[in-house]
Coordinates of C-alpha atoms in Angstrom, one line a residue:
M13 CA -19.4 78.7 142.0
A14 CA -21.9 77.1 144.3
I15 CA -24.8 79.0 142.6
R16 CA -23.8 77.6 139.2
L17 CA -23.7 74.1 140.5
F18 CA -27.1 74.6 142.1
V19 CA -28.6 75.8 138.8
V20 CA -27.0 72.9 136.9
Y21 CA -28.4 70.3 139.3
F22 CA -31.8 72.1 139.3
L23 CA -32.1 71.9 135.5
A24 CA -30.9 68.3 135.4
F25 CA -33.5 67.3 137.9
F26 CA -36.4 68.7 135.9
A27 CA -35.0 67.3 132.7
A28 CA -35.0 63.9 134.2
I29 CA -38.6 64.3 135.3
A30 CA -39.6 65.4 131.8
F31 CA -37.8 62.4 130.2
A32 CA -39.4 60.0 132.6
E33 CA -42.9 61.4 131.8
E34 CA -42.2 61.0 128.1
E35 CA -41.0 57.4 128.6
N36 CA -44.1 56.6 130.6
E37 CA -46.5 58.1 128.1
V38 CA -48.6 55.4 126.5
R39 CA -49.2 55.4 122.7
R40 CA -52.8 54.9 121.8
R41 CA -55.1 55.0 118.8
H42 CA -58.8 55.9 119.0
N43 CA -61.3 53.3 117.7
Y44 CA -64.5 55.1 116.6
K45 CA -66.4 51.8 116.1
M46 CA -66.3 51.2 119.9
S47 CA -67.0 54.8 120.9
F48 CA -69.9 57.3 121.1
K49 CA -70.4 60.9 122.0
K50 CA -73.0 63.7 121.4
P51 CA -75.0 63.8 119.3
Y52 CA -75.4 60.0 119.6
Y53 CA -77.8 59.1 116.7
W54 CA -77.4 62.0 114.2
L55 CA -76.7 59.6 111.4
N56 CA -80.1 58.0 111.4
D57 CA -83.7 58.7 112.3
N58 CA -84.6 55.6 114.3
K59 CA -82.6 56.7 117.4
T60 CA -80.0 53.9 117.3
I61 CA -76.4 54.6 118.2
P62 CA -73.9 53.5 115.5
Y63 CA -72.0 50.4 116.4
F64 CA -73.9 50.0 119.7
E65 CA -76.9 48.2 121.0
T66 CA -79.2 49.1 123.9
S67 CA -81.8 47.4 126.0
P68 CA -85.5 48.3 125.2
N69 CA -86.0 50.5 128.3
V70 CA -83.0 52.7 127.8
L71 CA -83.9 56.4 127.2
L72 CA -82.0 58.0 124.3
S73 CA -81.7 61.8 123.9
Q74 CA -79.4 64.3 122.3
N75 CA -77.7 65.1 125.6
F76 CA -77.5 61.8 127.5
I77 CA -78.2 58.1 127.4
R78 CA -80.3 57.2 130.4
L79 CA -79.8 53.5 131.4
T80 CA -82.2 53.7 134.3
M81 CA -84.7 56.3 135.5
S82 CA -85.2 57.0 139.2
L83 CA -87.9 54.4 139.5
P84 CA -87.6 51.2 141.7
N85 CA -86.4 47.9 140.2
Q86 CA -85.2 49.2 136.8
Q87 CA -82.4 47.8 134.6
G88 CA -80.7 49.1 131.5
A89 CA -77.6 48.3 129.4
I90 CA -75.6 49.4 126.4
W91 CA -73.1 47.1 124.6
T92 CA -70.8 47.2 121.6
Q93 CA -72.1 45.5 118.5
H94 CA -68.7 43.9 117.6
P95 CA -66.2 42.2 119.8
N96 CA -62.9 43.7 120.8
E97 CA -59.9 42.7 118.7
F98 CA -57.1 44.4 120.5
K99 CA -54.9 42.8 123.2
E100 CA -54.3 46.0 125.1
W101 CA -56.9 48.7 125.4
Q102 CA -58.0 51.8 127.3
I103 CA -61.6 53.0 128.1
E104 CA -62.7 56.5 129.1
F105 CA -66.3 57.2 129.9
S106 CA -68.3 59.8 131.8
V107 CA -71.5 59.2 133.9
L108 CA -73.9 61.3 135.9
V109 CA -75.7 59.6 138.8
S110 CA -78.4 61.6 140.5
G111 CA -81.3 61.0 142.8
R112 CA -83.5 62.4 145.6
G113 CA -82.2 62.3 149.1
S114 CA -78.8 61.4 150.5
I115 CA -79.1 57.7 150.1
G116 CA -79.0 55.9 146.7
S117 CA -79.4 52.3 145.8
E118 CA -77.9 49.7 143.6
G119 CA -75.4 51.2 141.0
F120 CA -73.8 50.6 137.6
A121 CA -70.9 48.5 136.2
F122 CA -68.4 48.4 133.4
W123 CA -68.0 45.0 131.7
Y124 CA -65.6 43.2 129.4
K125 CA -67.5 40.0 128.9
K126 CA -67.7 37.0 126.7
E127 CA -71.5 37.3 126.4
K128 CA -73.7 40.4 126.3
F129 CA -77.3 41.2 127.3
H130 CA -77.4 38.6 130.0
N131 CA -79.7 40.3 132.6
G132 CA -79.2 39.4 136.2
P133 CA -79.0 40.7 139.8
L134 CA -75.6 42.3 139.5
Y135 CA -76.2 45.9 138.4
G136 CA -78.3 44.8 135.5
S137 CA -76.2 41.8 134.5
D138 CA -75.6 38.2 135.5
D139 CA -73.1 37.4 138.3
N140 CA -71.6 34.3 136.7
W141 CA -69.7 35.7 133.7
H142 CA -66.4 35.2 131.9
G143 CA -64.2 38.3 131.9
L144 CA -63.7 41.5 133.8
G145 CA -66.2 43.7 135.8
V146 CA -65.6 47.1 137.3
L147 CA -68.5 47.6 139.8
F148 CA -69.7 50.9 141.1
D149 CA -71.9 50.2 144.2
T150 CA -73.8 53.2 145.3
A151 CA -75.0 51.8 148.6
S152 CA -75.1 48.4 150.4
P153 CA -77.7 47.7 153.1
E154 CA -76.0 44.3 153.7
E155 CA -72.8 46.1 154.7
N156 CA -74.5 49.1 156.4
R157 CA -72.6 51.2 153.9
L158 CA -74.2 54.4 152.5
F159 CA -71.2 55.7 150.6
P160 CA -70.3 54.7 147.0
Y161 CA -67.6 52.1 146.6
T162 CA -65.7 51.1 143.4
F163 CA -64.1 47.7 143.0
A164 CA -63.0 45.3 140.2
V165 CA -63.6 41.6 139.9
E166 CA -62.2 39.0 137.5
N167 CA -64.4 36.0 137.0
D168 CA -64.1 32.7 135.1
G169 CA -67.8 31.9 135.5
T170 CA -67.4 30.2 139.0
K171 CA -67.6 33.2 141.4
D172 CA -70.9 34.2 142.9
I173 CA -70.6 37.9 143.6
K174 CA -74.1 39.3 144.3
Y175 CA -74.6 38.4 148.0
R176 CA -71.0 38.5 149.2
K177 CA -70.0 41.1 151.8
D178 CA -66.3 40.5 151.9
H179 CA -65.3 42.6 148.9
P180 CA -61.6 42.9 149.9
N181 CA -61.3 39.2 149.8
F182 CA -62.5 38.4 146.3
S183 CA -62.0 41.8 144.5
L184 CA -58.8 43.0 142.8
G185 CA -58.9 46.2 144.7
G186 CA -61.2 49.2 145.3
C187 CA -61.6 52.8 146.4
Y188 CA -64.3 55.1 147.8
R189 CA -65.4 57.8 145.3
D190 CA -68.6 59.8 145.8
Y191 CA -69.9 59.9 142.3
R192 CA -73.5 60.6 143.2
N193 CA -75.2 64.0 142.8
T194 CA -72.0 65.7 141.6
P195 CA -72.3 69.1 140.0
G196 CA -70.9 67.7 136.7
P197 CA -70.2 64.4 135.0
V198 CA -67.7 62.0 136.6
W199 CA -65.0 60.5 134.4
Y200 CA -63.4 57.1 134.7
R201 CA -60.4 55.6 132.9
I202 CA -59.9 51.9 132.8
T203 CA -56.6 50.6 131.3
Y204 CA -55.6 47.0 130.5
S205 CA -52.0 46.6 129.4
A206 CA -49.4 43.8 129.8
G207 CA -51.8 41.8 132.1
K208 CA -52.2 44.8 134.5
L209 CA -55.5 46.6 135.2
T210 CA -55.7 50.2 136.3
V211 CA -58.8 52.2 137.3
E212 CA -58.7 56.0 137.7
A213 CA -61.3 58.6 138.5
D214 CA -61.9 62.3 137.9
L215 CA -64.8 63.7 139.9
R216 CA -64.4 67.4 139.0
Q217 CA -62.3 68.3 136.0
N218 CA -63.9 66.5 133.0
G219 CA -61.3 63.9 132.5
K220 CA -58.3 66.2 132.7
A221 CA -57.1 65.2 136.2
Y222 CA -57.4 61.5 137.0
S223 CA -56.4 60.1 140.3
S224 CA -55.7 56.4 140.9
C225 CA -58.4 54.2 142.3
L226 CA -57.0 50.7 142.0
S227 CA -54.2 48.8 140.2
A228 CA -53.8 45.0 140.1
I229 CA -52.2 42.2 138.1
L230 CA -54.9 39.8 136.7
E231 CA -54.7 36.1 137.4
K232 CA -55.4 35.3 133.7
E233 CA -54.8 37.3 130.6
L234 CA -57.9 38.8 129.1
P235 CA -58.5 37.4 125.7
T236 CA -59.7 39.2 122.6
G237 CA -63.2 38.7 121.2
Y238 CA -65.1 39.9 124.3
Y239 CA -67.6 42.8 124.4
F240 CA -67.5 46.1 126.2
G241 CA -70.6 47.3 128.0
V242 CA -72.1 49.4 130.7
T243 CA -75.2 48.3 132.8
A244 CA -77.1 49.9 135.7
S245 CA -79.9 49.0 138.0
T246 CA -82.0 50.6 140.8
G247 CA -83.2 49.3 144.1
N248 CA -86.3 49.6 146.2
P249 CA -87.3 52.0 147.7
H250 CA -84.3 54.2 146.7
A251 CA -83.6 54.8 143.0
D252 CA -81.3 57.0 140.9
D253 CA -81.0 58.2 137.3
H254 CA -78.0 56.6 135.7
D255 CA -76.8 58.6 132.6
I256 CA -73.9 57.8 130.5
L257 CA -72.6 60.7 128.4
E258 CA -69.6 59.6 126.5
F259 CA -67.6 56.4 125.8
K260 CA -64.2 56.3 124.2
M261 CA -62.1 53.3 123.4
Y262 CA -58.4 53.3 122.5
E263 CA -56.0 50.7 121.2
L264 CA -52.8 50.8 123.2
N265 CA -49.3 50.4 121.7
P266 CA -50.7 50.1 118.1
S267 CA -48.4 48.6 115.5
Y268 CA -47.9 50.9 112.6
K269 CA -47.0 49.5 109.2
P270 CA -45.1 51.5 106.6
K271 CA -47.1 52.3 103.5
K272 CA -45.0 50.0 101.3
E273 CA -45.8 47.1 103.6
Q274 CA -49.5 48.0 103.6
L275 CA -49.5 48.0 99.8
K276 CA -47.8 44.6 99.8
D277 CA -50.6 43.1 101.9
H278 CA -53.3 44.7 99.7
V279 CA -54.9 42.6 97.0
F280 CA -55.8 44.8 94.0
T281 CA -59.1 44.1 92.2
E282 CA -59.5 44.1 88.4
N283 CA -61.0 47.6 88.4
E284 CA -58.1 48.9 90.5
K285 CA -55.6 47.3 88.2
K286 CA -57.3 48.8 85.1
L287 CA -57.4 52.3 86.8
I288 CA -53.7 52.1 87.6
H289 CA -52.9 51.1 84.0
D290 CA -54.9 54.0 82.5
I291 CA -53.3 56.5 84.9
Q292 CA -49.8 55.2 83.9
N293 CA -50.6 55.5 80.2
T294 CA -51.9 59.1 80.7
V295 CA -48.7 60.1 82.6
D296 CA -46.5 58.5 79.8
D297 CA -48.4 60.5 77.1
L298 CA -47.9 63.7 79.0
I299 CA -44.1 63.1 79.4
V300 CA -43.8 62.5 75.6
E301 CA -45.6 65.7 74.8
E302 CA -43.3 67.7 77.2
D303 CA -40.3 66.2 75.5
E304 CA -41.4 67.3 72.0
E305 CA -40.2 70.9 71.2
P306 CA -42.9 72.9 69.5
E307 CA -42.2 74.7 66.2
T308 CA -41.7 78.4 66.8
L309 CA -42.3 81.5 64.7
N310 CA -39.6 83.3 62.8
P311 CA -38.3 86.1 65.1
H312 CA -37.4 88.2 62.0
A313 CA -41.0 88.0 60.8
V314 CA -42.4 89.0 64.1
T315 CA -40.1 92.0 64.3
Q316 CA -41.1 93.1 60.7
L317 CA -44.8 92.9 61.7
M318 CA -44.3 95.2 64.6
E319 CA -42.4 97.7 62.5
N320 CA -45.1 97.8 59.8
Q321 CA -47.7 98.3 62.5
L322 CA -45.9 101.4 63.8
K323 CA -45.5 102.9 60.3
I324 CA -49.2 102.4 59.5
I325 CA -50.2 104.1 62.8
E326 CA -47.9 107.1 62.0
D327 CA -49.3 107.4 58.5
L328 CA -52.9 107.3 59.7
N329 CA -52.2 110.1 62.2
I330 CA -50.8 112.2 59.3
I331 CA -53.9 111.4 57.1
I332 CA -56.3 112.5 59.9
T333 CA -54.3 115.7 60.3
R334 CA -54.5 116.5 56.6
I335 CA -58.2 115.8 56.5
G336 CA -58.7 118.3 59.2
E337 CA -56.7 120.9 57.1
S338 CA -58.8 120.1 54.0
S339 CA -62.0 121.0 55.9
S340 CA -60.8 124.6 56.2
P341 CA -63.1 127.4 54.7
L342 CA -63.4 127.3 50.9
T343 CA -64.7 129.8 48.4
H344 CA -67.5 129.0 46.0
K345 CA -65.0 129.3 43.2
G346 CA -62.8 126.5 44.4
Q347 CA -65.6 124.1 45.3
Y348 CA -65.5 122.2 42.0
A349 CA -61.8 121.6 41.9
D350 CA -61.8 120.7 45.6
S351 CA -64.5 118.1 45.1
R352 CA -62.3 116.4 42.5
K353 CA -59.5 116.2 45.0
L354 CA -61.9 114.8 47.6
E355 CA -63.2 112.2 45.2
D356 CA -59.7 111.1 44.5
L357 CA -59.0 111.0 48.3
S358 CA -62.3 109.0 48.8
R359 CA -61.2 106.4 46.2
Q360 CA -57.8 106.0 47.9
F361 CA -59.6 105.4 51.2
G362 CA -61.8 102.8 49.5
L363 CA -58.7 100.9 48.5
L364 CA -57.3 101.3 52.0
I365 CA -60.4 99.8 53.6
T366 CA -60.3 96.9 51.2
E367 CA -56.7 96.1 52.2
V368 CA -57.6 96.4 55.9
Q369 CA -60.4 93.9 55.4
N370 CA -58.0 91.5 53.6
L371 CA -55.5 91.9 56.5
A372 CA -58.3 91.2 59.1
S373 CA -59.3 88.1 57.2
A374 CA -55.7 86.8 57.2
V375 CA -55.3 87.5 60.9
R376 CA -58.6 85.7 61.6
D377 CA -57.5 82.7 59.7
M378 CA -54.3 82.6 61.7
G379 CA -56.2 82.8 65.0
Q380 CA -58.5 79.9 64.0
N381 CA -55.6 77.8 62.8
G382 CA -54.6 75.6 65.7
Q383 CA -51.7 73.9 64.0
Q384 CA -48.3 75.2 65.0
N385 CA -46.5 74.3 61.7
N386 CA -48.8 76.6 59.6
N387 CA -48.2 79.7 61.7
N388 CA -45.1 80.9 59.7
E389 CA -47.0 80.7 56.5
A390 CA -49.8 82.8 58.0
V391 CA -47.3 85.3 59.3
Q392 CA -45.9 85.6 55.7
R393 CA -49.3 86.3 54.3
I394 CA -50.0 88.9 57.0
E395 CA -46.7 90.6 56.2
D396 CA -47.6 90.8 52.5
H397 CA -50.9 92.5 53.3
L398 CA -49.2 94.9 55.6
N399 CA -46.7 95.9 52.9
S400 CA -49.6 96.5 50.4
L401 CA -51.5 98.4 53.1
H402 CA -48.4 100.6 53.7
A403 CA -48.2 101.5 50.0
K404 CA -51.9 102.4 49.9
V405 CA -51.5 104.5 53.0
D406 CA -48.7 106.5 51.2
S407 CA -51.0 107.1 48.2
T408 CA -53.8 108.2 50.5
R409 CA -51.5 110.5 52.4
Q410 CA -50.4 112.1 49.1
A411 CA -54.0 112.7 48.0
A412 CA -54.7 114.2 51.4
N413 CA -51.7 116.6 51.0
D414 CA -53.0 117.7 47.5
A415 CA -56.5 118.4 48.9
A416 CA -55.0 120.3 51.8
G417 CA -52.7 122.3 49.6
F418 CA -55.4 123.4 47.3
S419 CA -57.7 124.4 50.1
S420 CA -55.0 126.5 51.7
K421 CA -54.9 128.9 48.7
V422 CA -58.4 130.2 49.3
L423 CA -58.4 130.6 53.0
H424 CA -59.1 134.4 52.7
E425 CA -62.5 133.9 51.0
K426 CA -65.8 133.5 52.6
R427 CA -66.4 130.2 54.5
P428 CA -69.2 128.0 53.1
S429 CA -71.1 125.3 55.0
V430 CA -69.3 122.1 55.5
T431 CA -70.2 119.6 52.7
S432 CA -71.2 116.0 53.1
H433 CA -67.8 114.9 51.7
N434 CA -66.1 115.9 54.9
W435 CA -68.3 113.7 57.0
V436 CA -67.8 110.8 54.5
L437 CA -64.0 111.2 54.8
Y438 CA -64.2 111.2 58.6
L439 CA -66.4 108.1 58.6
L440 CA -64.0 106.3 56.2
A441 CA -61.0 107.3 58.3
V442 CA -62.7 106.0 61.5
I443 CA -63.8 102.7 59.9
G444 CA -60.4 102.2 58.4
G445 CA -58.6 103.0 61.6
A446 CA -60.9 100.7 63.7
G447 CA -60.4 97.8 61.3
L448 CA -56.6 98.3 61.3
M449 CA -56.5 98.5 65.1
Y450 CA -58.6 95.4 65.4
S451 CA -56.1 93.5 63.1
I452 CA -53.1 94.9 65.0
T453 CA -54.7 93.8 68.3
I454 CA -55.2 90.2 67.1
V455 CA -51.7 90.1 65.7
R456 CA -50.2 91.2 69.0
R457 CA -52.3 88.6 71.0
I458 CA -51.1 85.8 68.7
T459 CA -47.5 87.1 68.9
K460 CA -47.6 87.3 72.7
R461 CA -49.0 83.7 72.8
E462 CA -46.3 82.3 70.6
K463 CA -43.4 84.2 72.2
K464 CA -43.1 81.6 74.9
F465 CA -41.9 79.1 72.2
I466 CA -39.3 81.6 70.7

């Protein structure tokens, strides 16, 4: 019993933790017009970053944006082109600060300011600004400090920051984080929500494991319409390379509108209205065509066509067999009488081929006729041709039987050479059979196409 209670309390404890984490998760939406990452300027050839502006001495490459080189008394800056329009936001960016020796100088800063590109003594920017600054001071000879220090300052244009040494007295908070000469880029996350500022740092795990640096409630609410930027500067004689690698901006707690409300707010142009009207008319025409039932072929006529096709195929097989028998050895005495039989058989085949051609013509007319209401009339004409063809096949079969019967009487006499009449008969049979099979194939295709309406 005690073990069961322990398991229940254990599961409830972790469920409460998971629920609390889900409640504390902040909803955010990425804004690409205030973000950049590698490759920075792939959309153009003049090496400008979309939606951002840089100072002239900033070095742009495919792998990094170098705000300052490791030369004394250098300054560099990068700013968004357009002001921020969101009340709550979150910034994530990565930097790489490197230099010779164990002592650096000056540093860099993140800004949310009313004005941009105002150069000054404070890490490449002026020290009398309106807005927020998160400052990353690499070293301070005035304080005898050789270790990097991060702190935040809110300014309404009245605070002089550059030469002050009492950072805890005027700053919102700070922390010591050694971001210089690290093996990889250092990530920072700055969040402003509900009047509260939070700064977090990740020195080793590429923005996957942030730790808190400072958290403070601002004296005044930060307005919209300010610019985001990052600046850097070097000292003398010590200097560092300040590279910024990635910058991502998110809107916090975005308001999502249903699609219907978005459409209500949208004002349609004349071209859009015309396009919607044309699409609606097309849809209505398709619905009317689906409602109309197409005329169908007569099922009895289709069945009759199939039966006549089978009869003709059987009769052709019999004729070919009889022709083979008529080509048996004949005596010289019976050649004259046999030639008369063969001439009669050839005449019957001529009539048969003519009828096959008529049938093919009728089938071709039916295939070219695209109107549904004329199909039954075409089927009737094809059926008439098939009946006539069937009668001529019977006559031809009778002539073939007579020729075969006469030739069987003289099988015991000497075999002469095969005459040219046999080859003519074979040729006529092949042509007639090919024409008939072509006609049958077309009829079957048309019948198969029309069966879906039966």
